[in-house]
Coordinates of C-alpha atoms and ligand atoms in Angstrom, one line a residue:
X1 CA -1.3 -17.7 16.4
X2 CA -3.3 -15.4 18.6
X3 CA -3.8 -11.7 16.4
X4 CA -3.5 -10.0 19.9
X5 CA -0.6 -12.1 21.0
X6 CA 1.1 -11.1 17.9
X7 CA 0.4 -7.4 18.1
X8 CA 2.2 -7.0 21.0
X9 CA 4.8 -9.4 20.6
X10 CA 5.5 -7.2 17.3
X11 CA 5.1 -4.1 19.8
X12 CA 8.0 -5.2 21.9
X13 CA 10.7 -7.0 19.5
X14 CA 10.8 -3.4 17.9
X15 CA 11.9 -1.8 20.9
X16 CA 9.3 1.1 20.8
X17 CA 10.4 2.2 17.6
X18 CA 7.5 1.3 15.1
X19 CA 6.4 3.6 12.6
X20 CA 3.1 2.9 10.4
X21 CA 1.3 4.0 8.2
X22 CA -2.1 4.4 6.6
X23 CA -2.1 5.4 3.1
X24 CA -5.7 5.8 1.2
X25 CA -5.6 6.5 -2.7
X26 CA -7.7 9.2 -3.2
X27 CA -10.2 7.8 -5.9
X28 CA -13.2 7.5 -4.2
X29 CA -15.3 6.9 -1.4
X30 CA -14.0 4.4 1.8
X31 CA -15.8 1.5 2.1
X32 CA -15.5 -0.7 5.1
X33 CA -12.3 -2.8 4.0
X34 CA -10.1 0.3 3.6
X35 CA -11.8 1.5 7.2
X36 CA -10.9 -1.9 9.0
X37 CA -7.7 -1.7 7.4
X38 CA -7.1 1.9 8.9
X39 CA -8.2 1.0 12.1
X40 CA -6.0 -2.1 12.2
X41 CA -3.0 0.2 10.9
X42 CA -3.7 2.4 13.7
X43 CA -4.0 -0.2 16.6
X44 CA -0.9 -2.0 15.4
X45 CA 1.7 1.7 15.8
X46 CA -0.5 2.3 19.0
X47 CA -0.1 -1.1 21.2
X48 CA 3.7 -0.9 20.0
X49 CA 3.6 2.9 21.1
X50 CA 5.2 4.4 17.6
X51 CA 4.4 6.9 15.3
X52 CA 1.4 7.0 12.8
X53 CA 1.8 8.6 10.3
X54 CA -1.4 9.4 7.6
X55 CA -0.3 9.6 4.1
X56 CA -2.0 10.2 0.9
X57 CA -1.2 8.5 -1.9
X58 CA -2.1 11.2 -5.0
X59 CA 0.6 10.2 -7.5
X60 CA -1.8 8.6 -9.9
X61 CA -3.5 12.6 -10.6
X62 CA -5.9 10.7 -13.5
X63 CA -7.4 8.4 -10.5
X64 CA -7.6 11.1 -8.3
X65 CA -11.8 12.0 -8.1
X66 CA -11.8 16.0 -6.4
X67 CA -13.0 16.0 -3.1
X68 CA -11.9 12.6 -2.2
X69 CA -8.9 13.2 0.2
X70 CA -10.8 15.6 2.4
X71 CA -13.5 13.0 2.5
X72 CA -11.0 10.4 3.6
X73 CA -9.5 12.5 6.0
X74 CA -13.3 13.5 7.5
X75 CA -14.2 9.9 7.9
X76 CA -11.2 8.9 9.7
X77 CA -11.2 12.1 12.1
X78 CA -14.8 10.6 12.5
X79 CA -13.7 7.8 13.6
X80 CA -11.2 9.2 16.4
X81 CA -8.6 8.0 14.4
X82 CA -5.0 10.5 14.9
X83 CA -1.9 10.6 13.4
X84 CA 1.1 13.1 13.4
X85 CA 4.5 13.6 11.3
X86 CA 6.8 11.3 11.8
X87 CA 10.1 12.6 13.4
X88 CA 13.3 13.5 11.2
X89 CA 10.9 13.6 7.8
X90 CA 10.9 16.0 6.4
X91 CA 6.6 17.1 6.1
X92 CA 6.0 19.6 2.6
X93 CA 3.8 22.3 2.9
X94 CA 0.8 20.9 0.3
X95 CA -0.7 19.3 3.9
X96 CA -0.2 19.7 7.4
X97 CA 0.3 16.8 9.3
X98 CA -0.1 14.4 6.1
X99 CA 2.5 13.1 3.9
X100 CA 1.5 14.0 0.3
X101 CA 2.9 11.6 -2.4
X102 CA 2.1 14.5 -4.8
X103 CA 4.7 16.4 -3.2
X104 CA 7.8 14.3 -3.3
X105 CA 8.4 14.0 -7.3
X106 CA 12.0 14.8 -7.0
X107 CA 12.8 11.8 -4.2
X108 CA 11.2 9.1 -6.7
X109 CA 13.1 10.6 -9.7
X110 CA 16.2 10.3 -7.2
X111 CA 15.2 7.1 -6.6
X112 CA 14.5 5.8 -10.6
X113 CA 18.1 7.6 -11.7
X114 CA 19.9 5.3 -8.9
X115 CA 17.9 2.2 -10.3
X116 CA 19.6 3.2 -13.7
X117 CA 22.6 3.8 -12.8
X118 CA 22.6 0.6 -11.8
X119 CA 21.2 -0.8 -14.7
X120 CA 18.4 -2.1 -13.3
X121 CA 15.6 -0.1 -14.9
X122 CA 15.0 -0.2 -18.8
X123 CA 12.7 1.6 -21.4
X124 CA 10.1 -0.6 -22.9
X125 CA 7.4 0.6 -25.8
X126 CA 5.4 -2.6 -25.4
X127 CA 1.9 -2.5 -25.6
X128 CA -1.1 -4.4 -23.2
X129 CA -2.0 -5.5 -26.4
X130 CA 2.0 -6.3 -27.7
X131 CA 2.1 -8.5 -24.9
X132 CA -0.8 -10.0 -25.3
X133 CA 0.5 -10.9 -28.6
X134 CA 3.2 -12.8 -27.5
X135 CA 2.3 -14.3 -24.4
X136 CA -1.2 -16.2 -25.4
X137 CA -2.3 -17.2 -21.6
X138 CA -2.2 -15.6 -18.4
X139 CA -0.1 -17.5 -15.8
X140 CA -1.9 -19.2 -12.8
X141 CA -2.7 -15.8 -11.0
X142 CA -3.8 -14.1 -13.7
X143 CA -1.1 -12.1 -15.0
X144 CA 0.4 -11.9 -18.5
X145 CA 3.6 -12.3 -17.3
X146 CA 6.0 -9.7 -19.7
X147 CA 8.0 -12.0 -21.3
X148 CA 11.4 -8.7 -21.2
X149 CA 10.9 -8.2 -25.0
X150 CA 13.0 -5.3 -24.4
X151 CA 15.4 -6.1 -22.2
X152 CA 18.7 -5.0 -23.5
X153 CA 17.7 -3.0 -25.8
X154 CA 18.7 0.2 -24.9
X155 CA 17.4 4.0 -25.0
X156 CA 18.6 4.3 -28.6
X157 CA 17.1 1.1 -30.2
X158 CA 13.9 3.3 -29.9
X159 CA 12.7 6.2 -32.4
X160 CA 12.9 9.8 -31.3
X161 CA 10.1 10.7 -29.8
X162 CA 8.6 6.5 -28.6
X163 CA 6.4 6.6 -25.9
X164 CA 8.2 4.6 -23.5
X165 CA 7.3 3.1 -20.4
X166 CA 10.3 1.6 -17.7
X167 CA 10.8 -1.6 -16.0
X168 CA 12.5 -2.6 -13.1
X169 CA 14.4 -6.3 -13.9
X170 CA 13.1 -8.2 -11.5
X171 CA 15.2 -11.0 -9.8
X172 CA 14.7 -14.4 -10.9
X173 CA 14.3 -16.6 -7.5
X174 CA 11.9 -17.2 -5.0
X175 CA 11.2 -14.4 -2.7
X176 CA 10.2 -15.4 0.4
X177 CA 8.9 -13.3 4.0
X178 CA 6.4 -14.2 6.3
X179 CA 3.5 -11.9 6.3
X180 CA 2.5 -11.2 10.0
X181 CA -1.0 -11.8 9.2
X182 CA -1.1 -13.8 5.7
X183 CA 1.8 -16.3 7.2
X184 CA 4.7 -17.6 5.1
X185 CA 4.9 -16.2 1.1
X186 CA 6.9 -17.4 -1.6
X187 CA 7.4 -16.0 -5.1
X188 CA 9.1 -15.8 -8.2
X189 CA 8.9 -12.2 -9.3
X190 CA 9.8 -13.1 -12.6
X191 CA 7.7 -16.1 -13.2
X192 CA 4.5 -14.1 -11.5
X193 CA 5.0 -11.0 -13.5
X194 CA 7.6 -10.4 -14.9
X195 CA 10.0 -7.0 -15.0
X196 CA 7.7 -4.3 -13.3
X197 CA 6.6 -1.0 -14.6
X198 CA 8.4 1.6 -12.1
X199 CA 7.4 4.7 -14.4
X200 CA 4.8 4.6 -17.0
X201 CA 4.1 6.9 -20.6
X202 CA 4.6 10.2 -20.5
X203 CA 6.3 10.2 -17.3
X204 CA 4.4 9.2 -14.1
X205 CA 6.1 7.3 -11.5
X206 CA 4.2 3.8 -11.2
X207 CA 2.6 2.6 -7.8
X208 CA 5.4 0.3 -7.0
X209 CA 8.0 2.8 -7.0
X210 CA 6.4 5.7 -5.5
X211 CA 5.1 3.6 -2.2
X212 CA 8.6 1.6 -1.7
X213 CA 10.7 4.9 -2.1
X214 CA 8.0 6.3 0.5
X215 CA 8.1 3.9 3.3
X216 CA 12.2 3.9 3.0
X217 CA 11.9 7.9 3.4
X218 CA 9.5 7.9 6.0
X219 CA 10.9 5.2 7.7
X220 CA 8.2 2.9 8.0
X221 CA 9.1 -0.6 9.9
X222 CA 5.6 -2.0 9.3
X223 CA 3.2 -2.0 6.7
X224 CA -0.4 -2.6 7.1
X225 CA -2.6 -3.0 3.6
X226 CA -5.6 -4.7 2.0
X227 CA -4.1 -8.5 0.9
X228 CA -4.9 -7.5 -2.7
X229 CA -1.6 -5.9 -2.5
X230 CA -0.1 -9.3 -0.9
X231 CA 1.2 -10.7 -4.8
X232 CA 3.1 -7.2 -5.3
X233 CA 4.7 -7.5 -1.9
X234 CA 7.9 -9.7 -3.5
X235 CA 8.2 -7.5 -6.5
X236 CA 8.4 -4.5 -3.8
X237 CA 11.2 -6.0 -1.6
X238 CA 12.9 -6.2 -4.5
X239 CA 12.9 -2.7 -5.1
X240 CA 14.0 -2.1 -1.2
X241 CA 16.8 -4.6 -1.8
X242 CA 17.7 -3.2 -4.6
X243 CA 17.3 0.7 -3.2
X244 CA 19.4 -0.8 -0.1
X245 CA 16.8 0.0 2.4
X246 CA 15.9 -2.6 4.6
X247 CA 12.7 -4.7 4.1
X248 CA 9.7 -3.5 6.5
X249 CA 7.6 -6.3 8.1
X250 CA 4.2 -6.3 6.3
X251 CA 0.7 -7.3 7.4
X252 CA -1.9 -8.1 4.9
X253 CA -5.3 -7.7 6.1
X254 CA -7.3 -10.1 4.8
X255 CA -10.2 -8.1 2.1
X256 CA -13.5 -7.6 3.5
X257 CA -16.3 -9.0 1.4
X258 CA -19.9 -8.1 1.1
X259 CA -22.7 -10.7 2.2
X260 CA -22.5 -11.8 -1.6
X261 CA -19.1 -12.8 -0.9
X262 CA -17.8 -9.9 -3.0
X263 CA -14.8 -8.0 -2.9
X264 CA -16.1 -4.1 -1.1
X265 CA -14.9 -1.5 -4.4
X266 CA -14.4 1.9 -4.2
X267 CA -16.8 2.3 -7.3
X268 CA -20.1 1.3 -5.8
X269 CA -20.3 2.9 -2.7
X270 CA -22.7 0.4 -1.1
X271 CA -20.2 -0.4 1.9
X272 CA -19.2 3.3 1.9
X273 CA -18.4 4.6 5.4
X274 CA -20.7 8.2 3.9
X275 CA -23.7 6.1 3.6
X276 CA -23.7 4.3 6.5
X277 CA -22.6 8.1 8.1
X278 CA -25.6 9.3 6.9
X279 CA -27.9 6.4 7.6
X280 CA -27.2 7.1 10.9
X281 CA -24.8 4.2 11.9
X282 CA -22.0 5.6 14.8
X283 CA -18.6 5.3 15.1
X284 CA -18.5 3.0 18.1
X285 CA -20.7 0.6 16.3
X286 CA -18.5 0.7 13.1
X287 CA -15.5 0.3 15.2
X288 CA -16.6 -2.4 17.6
X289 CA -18.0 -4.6 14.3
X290 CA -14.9 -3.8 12.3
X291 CA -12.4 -5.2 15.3
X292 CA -15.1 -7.9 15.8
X293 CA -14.8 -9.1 12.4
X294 CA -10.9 -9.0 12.6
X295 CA -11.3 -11.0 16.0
X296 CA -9.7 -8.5 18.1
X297 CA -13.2 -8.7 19.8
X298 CA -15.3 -11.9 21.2
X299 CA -19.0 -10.0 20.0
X300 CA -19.6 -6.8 18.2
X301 CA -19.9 -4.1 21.2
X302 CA -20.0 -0.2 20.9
X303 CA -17.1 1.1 21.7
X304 CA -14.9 4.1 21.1
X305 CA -11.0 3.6 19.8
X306 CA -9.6 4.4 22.7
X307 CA -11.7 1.9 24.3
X308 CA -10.4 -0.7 21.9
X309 CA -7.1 0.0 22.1
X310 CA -7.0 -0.3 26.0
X311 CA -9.2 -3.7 25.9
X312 CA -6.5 -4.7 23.5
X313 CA -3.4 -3.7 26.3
Ligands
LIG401 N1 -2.6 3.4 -1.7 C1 -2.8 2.0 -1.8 C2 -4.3 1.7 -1.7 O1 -5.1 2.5 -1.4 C3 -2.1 1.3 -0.6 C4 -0.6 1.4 -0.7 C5 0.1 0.7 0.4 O2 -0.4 0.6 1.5 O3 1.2 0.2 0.1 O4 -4.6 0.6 -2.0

């Protein structure tokens, strides 16, 4: 199917009422799959005339490099890229205008104290290497897939004092959606990973947690991500389904590569939106490149956002 055909079809079968979101980890420098991404986030709330919302995702404070969320934040304002608070959620002071992940410890411990209550979430005390132990081969994706040593077990089967991680049990059939740019999905959470780590040692709320119990708070009827988050979209639904929030519609945008064919990382910089800042390169180009390379565009022209999104009307 058409991308732009499906933009706007998504656009109108929501009545208006789309709410996105962009949400950067801030743990380094953006390289030029987290910017198409954005901008593709962006276009996708604009066409279907809803809220953006820009939220920072600091839960994972040992990831978190200083300096990196004001960087994020300068490079997208760079781009003409806007958002604003969503309306009815409720926006904590640590940021204006931006939804801070840091901020919202008590709605995830809300969130894991419901899981147990209904016995969904246990404590765990295995090891990488414990599982490693047991399960001698990754499965076909990669994954040593926890084989629930400690399922059942029970808070007091462990010593005063165990460092303990939790898992969410994880349904046991296919999970299926249809990604509205990866196409139809299907997977076993429990034969691709396994039960899921919702909170890890020593207390911090896992990834999978913290973003499901944010897009139920804020809201959010679509999300737009990298696609290396595409195998941890089942294991997600299932902690919506189990939360009782309905299931977002989620488009996976497919990971930029560089002209090695390698996957863009945060770590090298190469791709980094700063150096090409500072070599000179200007937003329209960026922009008319990025939506190029997405197709949104028949050849790479300058041009502004704005521009892009009205070609795209
Ligand atoms: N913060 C995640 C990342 O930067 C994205 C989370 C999400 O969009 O669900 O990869």
């Amino acid at each position: 199917m058409n991308l732009k055909y499906q933009l706007l079809q998504a656009g109108s079968l929501s009545n208006g009422k789309v709410r996105g979101r962009y949400a950067p980890s801030p743990s380094g420098v953006q390289h030029l799959g987290n910017i198409q991404t954005a901008i593709f986030a962006w276009l996708q709330v604009r066409l279907a005339g809803g809220e953006f919302a820009l939220r920072m995702d600091d839960i994972d404070t040992p990831r978190i490099k200083p300096g990196s969320a004001e960087q994020i934040i300068d490079d997208l304002e760079w781009l003409g890229l806007d958002w604003e608070p969503l309306s009815g959620v409720e926006y904590r002071p640590g940021a204006d205008e931006i939804y801070l992940e840091s901020e919202y410890l008590d709605y995830y411990e809300a969130a894991f104290d419901f899981l147990v209550q209904k016995d969904l979430l246990y404590p765990c005390a295995c090891s990488r290497r414990d599982i490693r132990k047991r399960v001698s081969e990754p499965n076909a994706a990669g994954h040593y897939v926890y084989p629930g040593t400690c399922r059942g077990l029970g808070r007091d089967s462990f010593g005063q004092g165990a460092s303990l991680l939790w898992r969410f049990i994880v349904p046991d059939y296919e999970i299926e959606f249809t990604d509205m740019l990866a196409g139809p999905y299907v997977q076993n959470v429990a034969e691709s990973w396994g039960d899921i780590i919702v909170r890890r040692r020593g207390g911090l709320f896992a990834y999978q947690l913290v973003s499901v119990v944010d897009d139920i708070q804020m809201g959010i009827t679509d999300i737009v991500r990298g696609a290396d988050l595409l195998d941890s979209t089942p294991g997600q639904i299932a902690l919506f389904e189990a939360l009782g929030a309905e299931v977002p519609r989620f488009w996976h945008v497919p990971v930029k590569t560089d002209a090695q064919g390698n996957k863009l990382a945060k770590r090298d910089g190469s791709d980094s939106l700063q150096n090409l800042r500072q070599a000179g390169k200007r937003a329209e180009e960026v922009i008319g490149e990025l939506a190029f390379d997405l197709g949104l565009l028949d050849s790479a022209r300058e041009l502004s956002l704005q521009e892009l999104l009205q070609q795209l009307r």
